[in-house]
Short mmCIF file of C-alpha atoms and ligand atoms in Angstrom, two decimals:
data_model
loop_
_atom_site.label_atom_id
_atom_site.label_comp_id
_atom_site.label_asym_id
_atom_site.label_seq_id
_atom_site.Cartn_x
_atom_site.Cartn_y
_atom_site.Cartn_z
CA MET A 106 76.75 72.99 171.02
CA ARG A 107 74.71 70.15 169.59
CA VAL A 108 77.03 67.52 168.14
CA LEU A 109 75.69 64.81 165.86
CA SER A 110 77.18 61.96 163.88
CA GLY A 111 76.21 58.63 162.37
CA ILE A 112 78.05 55.46 161.50
CA GLN A 113 76.93 52.70 159.16
CA PRO A 114 76.60 49.13 160.42
CA THR A 115 77.93 47.69 157.15
CA GLY A 116 80.68 45.69 158.87
CA ARG A 117 82.55 45.76 162.16
CA PHE A 118 84.24 49.05 163.01
CA HIS A 119 87.86 49.60 162.05
CA TRP A 120 90.68 51.90 163.13
CA GLY A 121 89.62 54.55 160.58
CA ASN A 122 86.16 54.74 162.15
CA TYR A 123 87.65 54.97 165.61
CA PHE A 124 90.38 57.55 165.10
CA GLY A 125 88.51 59.62 162.50
CA ALA A 126 85.12 59.70 164.17
CA ILE A 127 84.31 57.64 167.29
CA ARG A 128 87.17 59.12 169.31
CA GLN A 129 85.69 62.57 168.67
CA TYR A 130 82.20 61.43 169.74
CA ILE A 131 83.64 60.34 173.05
CA ASP A 132 85.69 63.49 173.64
CA LEU A 133 82.88 65.83 172.67
CA GLN A 134 80.23 64.13 174.83
CA GLU A 135 81.94 65.58 177.91
CA GLU A 136 81.08 69.20 177.18
CA HIS A 137 78.41 69.13 174.49
CA ASP A 138 75.00 67.72 173.75
CA GLY A 139 75.86 64.64 171.68
CA TYR A 140 73.51 62.73 169.36
CA TYR A 141 75.05 59.60 167.87
CA PHE A 142 73.27 57.03 165.78
CA ILE A 143 73.71 53.78 163.91
CA ALA A 144 72.84 54.50 160.28
CA ASN A 145 70.93 51.31 159.40
CA LEU A 146 68.84 53.07 156.70
CA HIS A 147 72.04 54.00 154.90
CA ALA A 148 73.32 50.44 155.34
CA LEU A 149 70.26 49.16 153.45
CA THR A 150 71.95 50.39 150.28
CA THR A 151 74.63 47.69 150.72
CA ILE A 152 73.41 44.94 153.08
CA ARG A 153 70.64 42.78 151.66
CA ASP A 154 70.45 40.18 154.42
CA ALA A 155 67.93 41.07 157.15
CA GLN A 156 69.46 38.93 159.87
CA GLN A 157 72.94 40.24 159.12
CA LEU A 158 71.77 43.85 159.26
CA ARG A 159 70.06 43.27 162.63
CA GLN A 160 73.22 41.63 163.99
CA LEU A 161 75.55 44.34 162.71
CA THR A 162 73.28 47.04 164.15
CA ARG A 163 73.43 45.33 167.52
CA ASP A 164 77.22 44.92 167.27
CA ALA A 165 77.56 48.60 166.43
CA ALA A 166 75.68 49.60 169.59
CA LEU A 167 77.83 47.31 171.74
CA ASP A 168 81.03 48.53 170.09
CA LEU A 169 80.18 52.21 170.60
CA LEU A 170 79.28 51.67 174.25
CA ALA A 171 82.39 49.55 174.86
CA LEU A 172 84.58 52.23 173.27
CA GLY A 173 83.29 54.80 175.75
CA LEU A 174 80.09 56.35 174.47
CA ASN A 175 78.22 57.18 177.66
CA PRO A 176 74.41 57.10 177.46
CA ASP A 177 74.17 59.34 180.55
CA LYS A 178 76.01 62.04 178.65
CA ALA A 179 75.05 61.48 175.01
CA THR A 180 72.01 60.17 173.13
CA LEU A 181 72.66 56.88 171.32
CA PHE A 182 69.99 55.55 168.95
CA VAL A 183 69.26 53.62 165.77
CA GLN A 184 68.49 55.78 162.73
CA SER A 185 65.30 53.93 161.70
CA ASP A 186 63.80 54.44 165.17
CA VAL A 187 63.26 58.09 164.24
CA PRO A 188 60.80 58.06 161.30
CA GLU A 189 60.71 61.87 161.30
CA VAL A 190 64.10 61.75 159.55
CA SER A 191 62.61 59.88 156.59
CA GLN A 192 59.77 62.41 156.40
CA LEU A 193 62.27 65.24 156.38
CA THR A 194 64.25 63.48 153.65
CA TRP A 195 61.34 63.84 151.24
CA ILE A 196 60.98 67.54 151.94
CA LEU A 197 64.71 68.06 151.36
CA MET A 198 64.57 65.95 148.20
CA THR A 199 62.29 68.60 146.68
CA CYS A 200 65.09 71.18 147.14
CA THR A 201 67.90 68.95 145.82
CA PRO A 202 69.32 69.67 142.36
CA MET A 203 70.21 66.41 140.54
CA GLY A 204 73.60 67.85 139.55
CA LEU A 205 74.57 68.30 143.18
CA LEU A 206 74.12 64.57 143.85
CA GLU A 207 75.81 63.60 140.58
CA ARG A 208 78.95 65.39 141.75
CA CYS A 209 79.18 63.49 145.08
CA HIS A 210 82.38 61.45 145.10
CA ALA A 211 81.05 58.51 147.14
CA PHE A 212 78.41 57.90 144.44
CA LYS A 213 80.85 58.55 141.59
CA GLU A 214 83.44 56.13 143.05
CA LYS A 215 80.93 53.32 143.51
CA LYS A 216 79.59 53.83 140.01
CA ALA A 217 83.11 53.83 138.59
CA LYS A 218 83.72 50.48 140.30
CA GLY A 219 80.73 49.06 138.47
CA ILE A 220 78.46 48.83 141.53
CA THR A 221 74.93 49.27 140.17
CA ALA A 222 73.53 52.41 141.68
CA ASP A 223 69.96 52.45 142.93
CA ALA A 224 68.06 55.59 143.90
CA GLY A 225 68.95 54.93 147.55
CA LEU A 226 72.67 55.16 146.84
CA PHE A 227 72.18 58.23 144.65
CA THR A 228 70.07 60.13 147.19
CA TYR A 229 72.15 58.97 150.16
CA PRO A 230 73.45 62.51 150.90
CA VAL A 231 69.87 63.78 151.20
CA LEU A 232 69.08 61.24 153.93
CA MET A 233 72.35 62.18 155.58
CA SER A 234 71.34 65.86 155.42
CA ALA A 235 68.02 65.03 157.08
CA ASP A 236 69.93 63.15 159.81
CA ILE A 237 71.91 66.26 160.57
CA LEU A 238 69.20 68.90 160.17
CA ALA A 239 66.54 66.98 162.16
CA TYR A 240 68.34 67.76 165.41
CA ASP A 241 69.47 71.37 164.82
CA SER A 242 73.05 70.07 164.87
CA ASN A 243 75.92 72.55 165.02
CA TRP A 244 78.92 70.26 164.70
CA VAL A 245 79.33 66.99 162.83
CA PRO A 246 82.48 65.04 163.80
CA VAL A 247 83.55 62.92 160.80
CA GLY A 248 86.51 61.82 158.73
CA GLN A 249 87.56 63.61 155.53
CA ASP A 250 85.43 61.36 153.28
CA GLN A 251 82.18 62.77 154.71
CA VAL A 252 83.00 66.47 154.35
CA GLN A 253 81.50 66.78 150.87
CA HIS A 254 78.22 65.33 152.17
CA ILE A 255 78.11 67.95 154.91
CA GLU A 256 78.62 70.61 152.26
CA VAL A 257 75.61 69.18 150.40
CA CYS A 258 73.67 69.38 153.66
CA ARG A 259 74.59 73.05 154.08
CA ASP A 260 73.56 73.77 150.47
CA LEU A 261 70.16 72.10 150.93
CA ALA A 262 69.53 73.86 154.24
CA SER A 263 70.52 77.24 152.77
CA SER A 264 68.30 76.72 149.76
CA PHE A 265 65.32 75.79 151.98
CA ASN A 266 65.98 78.76 154.28
CA HIS A 267 66.19 81.03 151.25
CA HIS A 268 62.73 79.93 150.02
CA TYR A 269 60.87 79.60 153.29
CA GLY A 270 62.71 81.56 155.99
CA GLU A 271 65.27 80.46 158.56
CA ALA A 272 64.02 76.97 159.42
CA PHE A 273 67.33 75.08 159.54
CA VAL A 274 70.53 75.49 161.55
CA LEU A 275 73.64 75.24 159.30
CA PRO A 276 76.07 72.56 160.56
CA GLU A 277 79.87 72.45 160.36
CA PRO A 278 82.13 69.41 159.98
CA ARG A 279 84.66 68.67 162.77
CA LEU A 280 87.83 66.92 161.68
CA LEU A 281 90.85 65.71 163.60
CA SER A 282 93.95 66.80 161.73
CA ASP A 283 95.97 63.68 162.64
CA ALA A 284 93.22 61.22 161.67
CA ALA A 285 90.91 62.75 159.06
CA LYS A 286 92.09 60.05 156.64
CA VAL A 287 93.50 57.03 158.45
CA PRO A 288 95.47 54.80 156.04
CA GLY A 289 94.67 51.13 155.56
CA THR A 290 97.04 48.17 155.19
CA ASP A 291 97.79 49.18 151.58
CA GLY A 292 98.43 52.85 152.41
CA GLU A 293 95.14 54.02 150.81
CA LYS A 294 92.27 55.34 152.98
CA MET A 295 91.18 52.58 155.37
CA SER A 296 87.74 51.54 154.17
CA LYS A 297 85.45 48.51 154.36
CA SER A 298 84.98 48.71 150.61
CA TYR A 299 88.75 48.56 149.89
CA ASP A 300 89.33 45.46 152.02
CA ASN A 301 92.28 47.10 153.77
CA THR A 302 90.89 47.49 157.29
CA ILE A 303 92.07 46.41 160.72
CA GLY A 304 89.09 45.83 163.01
CA ILE A 305 88.93 47.24 166.52
CA PHE A 306 87.45 44.07 168.00
CA GLU A 307 89.06 41.64 165.64
CA PRO A 308 90.67 38.61 167.41
CA GLU A 309 94.17 39.65 168.40
CA ASN A 310 96.06 37.13 166.25
CA ALA A 311 94.00 38.01 163.16
CA ALA A 312 94.75 41.71 163.70
CA ARG A 313 98.44 40.92 164.23
CA LYS A 314 98.56 38.99 160.95
CA LYS A 315 97.05 41.93 159.07
CA ILE A 316 99.50 44.33 160.71
CA MET A 317 102.46 42.15 159.72
CA ARG A 318 101.19 42.27 156.12
CA ILE A 319 100.95 46.08 155.93
CA GLN A 320 102.57 47.14 152.66
CA THR A 321 105.89 48.98 152.98
CA ASP A 322 108.53 50.22 150.56
CA SER A 323 111.74 48.38 149.75
CA ARG A 324 114.30 51.02 150.73
CA PRO A 325 117.39 49.61 152.49
CA MET A 326 117.18 49.29 156.27
CA GLU A 327 120.03 51.67 156.93
CA ASP A 328 118.39 54.63 155.08
CA PRO A 329 116.94 57.37 157.27
CA LYS A 330 113.21 57.80 156.61
CA ALA A 331 110.67 60.58 157.14
CA PRO A 332 108.11 59.32 159.69
CA GLU A 333 105.36 61.83 158.78
CA THR A 334 104.89 60.49 155.27
CA ASP A 335 105.02 56.79 156.15
CA HIS A 336 101.62 55.15 156.65
CA LEU A 337 103.00 52.54 159.05
CA TYR A 338 104.32 55.31 161.27
CA GLN A 339 101.05 57.26 160.92
CA LEU A 340 99.18 54.27 162.33
CA TYR A 341 101.73 53.76 165.08
CA GLN A 342 101.43 57.39 166.12
CA LEU A 343 97.67 56.99 166.62
CA LEU A 344 98.01 53.97 168.89
CA ALA A 345 101.23 54.54 170.82
CA SER A 346 101.82 56.96 173.68
CA GLU A 347 103.35 60.33 172.80
CA ALA A 348 106.77 59.30 174.16
CA GLU A 349 106.72 56.00 172.23
CA ALA A 350 105.74 57.81 169.03
CA GLU A 351 108.57 60.32 169.52
CA ASP A 352 111.12 57.50 170.05
CA MET A 353 109.88 55.76 166.92
CA ALA A 354 110.12 59.01 164.92
CA ASP A 355 113.76 59.35 166.04
CA LEU A 356 114.44 55.81 164.92
CA TYR A 357 112.96 56.58 161.48
CA ARG A 358 115.12 59.68 161.12
CA ARG A 359 118.28 57.77 162.16
CA GLY A 360 117.61 54.76 159.92
CA GLY A 361 119.00 51.31 160.59
CA PHE A 362 115.74 49.57 161.48
CA GLY A 363 113.41 47.09 159.79
CA TYR A 364 109.71 47.60 159.13
CA GLY A 365 109.06 44.25 160.83
CA GLN A 366 110.20 45.83 164.08
CA VAL A 367 107.75 48.73 163.63
CA LYS A 368 104.91 46.34 162.79
CA LYS A 369 105.54 44.35 165.94
CA ALA A 370 105.51 47.53 168.00
CA LEU A 371 102.28 48.57 166.27
CA ALA A 372 100.58 45.22 167.05
CA ASP A 373 101.63 45.50 170.72
CA ALA A 374 100.42 49.10 170.92
CA SER A 375 97.06 48.19 169.42
CA GLU A 376 96.49 45.31 171.82
CA GLN A 377 97.22 47.58 174.74
CA PHE A 378 95.18 50.47 173.37
CA PHE A 379 91.96 48.52 172.82
CA ALA A 380 92.25 46.09 175.77
CA PRO A 381 89.94 48.06 178.11
CA ALA A 382 87.27 48.33 175.38
CA ARG A 383 87.45 44.56 174.74
CA GLN A 384 86.88 43.95 178.42
CA ARG A 385 83.93 46.35 178.57
CA ARG A 386 82.40 44.76 175.48
CA GLN A 387 82.45 41.33 177.11
CA GLU A 388 80.68 42.73 180.15
CA LEU A 389 78.04 44.43 177.99
CA GLU A 390 77.37 41.26 176.02
CA SER A 391 76.17 39.62 179.19
CA ARG A 392 73.59 42.40 179.72
CA PRO A 393 71.50 42.54 176.51
CA ASP A 394 68.55 44.23 178.26
CA THR A 395 70.74 47.16 179.27
CA VAL A 396 71.66 47.76 175.63
CA ASP A 397 67.98 47.54 174.57
CA ASP A 398 67.02 50.08 177.22
CA ILE A 399 69.79 52.47 176.18
CA LEU A 400 68.68 52.38 172.54
CA LYS A 401 65.02 52.74 173.44
CA ASP A 402 65.68 55.72 175.64
CA GLY A 403 67.98 57.25 173.00
CA ALA A 404 65.28 56.88 170.33
CA ARG A 405 62.70 58.54 172.58
CA ARG A 406 64.97 61.54 173.19
CA ALA A 407 65.97 61.80 169.53
CA ARG A 408 62.34 61.60 168.33
CA GLU A 409 61.29 64.38 170.65
CA LYS A 410 63.80 66.75 169.09
CA ALA A 411 63.23 65.57 165.50
CA ALA A 412 59.44 65.99 165.85
CA GLU A 413 59.94 69.59 166.97
CA VAL A 414 62.18 70.38 163.99
CA LEU A 415 59.90 68.56 161.52
CA ALA A 416 56.87 70.55 162.74
CA ARG A 417 58.80 73.79 162.25
CA VAL A 418 59.85 72.78 158.73
CA GLU A 419 56.40 71.53 157.70
CA SER A 420 54.84 74.80 158.85
CA ALA A 421 57.49 76.78 156.99
CA CYS A 422 56.83 75.05 153.65
CA GLY A 423 53.05 74.93 153.91
CA ILE A 424 52.17 71.29 154.60
CA ARG A 425 51.12 72.05 158.17
CA ALA A 426 49.28 75.00 159.73
CA PRO A 427 51.54 77.94 160.54
CA SER A 428 53.18 77.63 163.96
P1 TYM B 798 80.86 55.49 157.61
O1 TYM B 798 79.97 54.51 158.31
O2 TYM B 798 81.45 55.11 156.32
O3 TYM B 798 82.02 55.91 158.57
C1 TYM B 798 81.80 56.32 159.91
C2 TYM B 798 82.76 57.42 160.29
O4 TYM B 798 84.10 56.95 160.18
C3 TYM B 798 84.86 57.87 159.40
N1 TYM B 798 85.91 57.14 158.67
C4 TYM B 798 87.19 57.53 158.64
N2 TYM B 798 87.84 58.55 159.20
C5 TYM B 798 89.16 58.66 158.97
N3 TYM B 798 89.87 57.77 158.23
C6 TYM B 798 89.27 56.71 157.64
N4 TYM B 798 89.98 55.84 156.95
C7 TYM B 798 87.86 56.55 157.83
N5 TYM B 798 86.95 55.64 157.41
C8 TYM B 798 85.76 56.02 157.92
C9 TYM B 798 83.85 58.48 158.44
O5 TYM B 798 84.30 59.71 157.91
C10 TYM B 798 82.65 58.63 159.34
O6 TYM B 798 82.73 59.82 160.10
N6 TYM B 798 77.50 58.60 155.61
C11 TYM B 798 78.19 58.25 156.84
C12 TYM B 798 77.23 57.87 157.95
C13 TYM B 798 76.21 58.92 158.24
C14 TYM B 798 76.46 60.18 158.85
C15 TYM B 798 75.19 60.83 158.90
C16 TYM B 798 77.60 60.83 159.33
C17 TYM B 798 74.89 58.82 157.95
N7 TYM B 798 74.26 60.00 158.37
C18 TYM B 798 75.04 62.11 159.45
C19 TYM B 798 77.46 62.11 159.88
C20 TYM B 798 76.19 62.74 159.92
C21 TYM B 798 79.10 57.06 156.55
O7 TYM B 798 78.88 56.32 155.63
O8 TYM B 798 80.08 56.87 157.47
#
């Protein structure tokens, strides 16, 4: 299977990114043909500082490699290094009903918050569709918030195929049931735009402070509590070992504990969980040329595939000689 996913360099990665998406990239690279990219063209809709965007793109590459993405097994590249994707975006744009984009929740939410929408933000799902379709992707590992965009992608591909013949492969989203929507420190979806994230590579004491401030309810300590519906427990379950998570669940069901105790256990579990990645990141930082070479090689491989798909699509719709 060809597996593809992208991640925006709009800030440093957080637990939601890791458990919802990156962890899947790493698992799936073992048995499948993985294409993973840093979506800097998408990030242009929010980051207006050139130096910051370059730095965050670089950080994203280091973070992904440190977390276990293996360039010998998967293709890692930067979105803008494959211009074929932008060419494909235009072609798809001509098959995109306005109403379909107007219904996309990411756009609706930003608009509702008063963020002025430009055409880039509005047509964002079309670029995302091109990202997916350019590589004949079968599976797209993502969190719940991206599922609607993959549905848009399927609609656009089906509509093109209907007009011009079977040019595109239809992709499917891949979700992890325990982490499709990782909660943030306020219990809502963890998201850079809600300011409720805990960063993967955040300094340990800063992360600990955020963990200690996770919002909890005010039920008495002695009350038994249901672990499954508690966001603090949901986070703990992601980071602790299975046995530790089971012990904690028992404690919840018995009652007679304080949330402070759970938060401390969560901070310890997180330090332990991400310690090897922190170490690898430090090593990688001292080898900038290696990272450049990985991205260059990834872009070359990705372009080869995207050029093949673009040629097929251009022939199908009549802007290139028939193949
Ligand atoms: P982005 O950069 O917002 O998020 C990257 C990935 O992290 C997942 N994620 C979460 N999963 C579970 N719980 C959370 N709280 C949480 N927060 C974020 C996202 O679902 C995503 O999988 N549009 C995409 C980037 C993109 C893309 C693509 C993805 C561009 N082209 C093509 C797949 C295929 C985005 O903004 O993700």
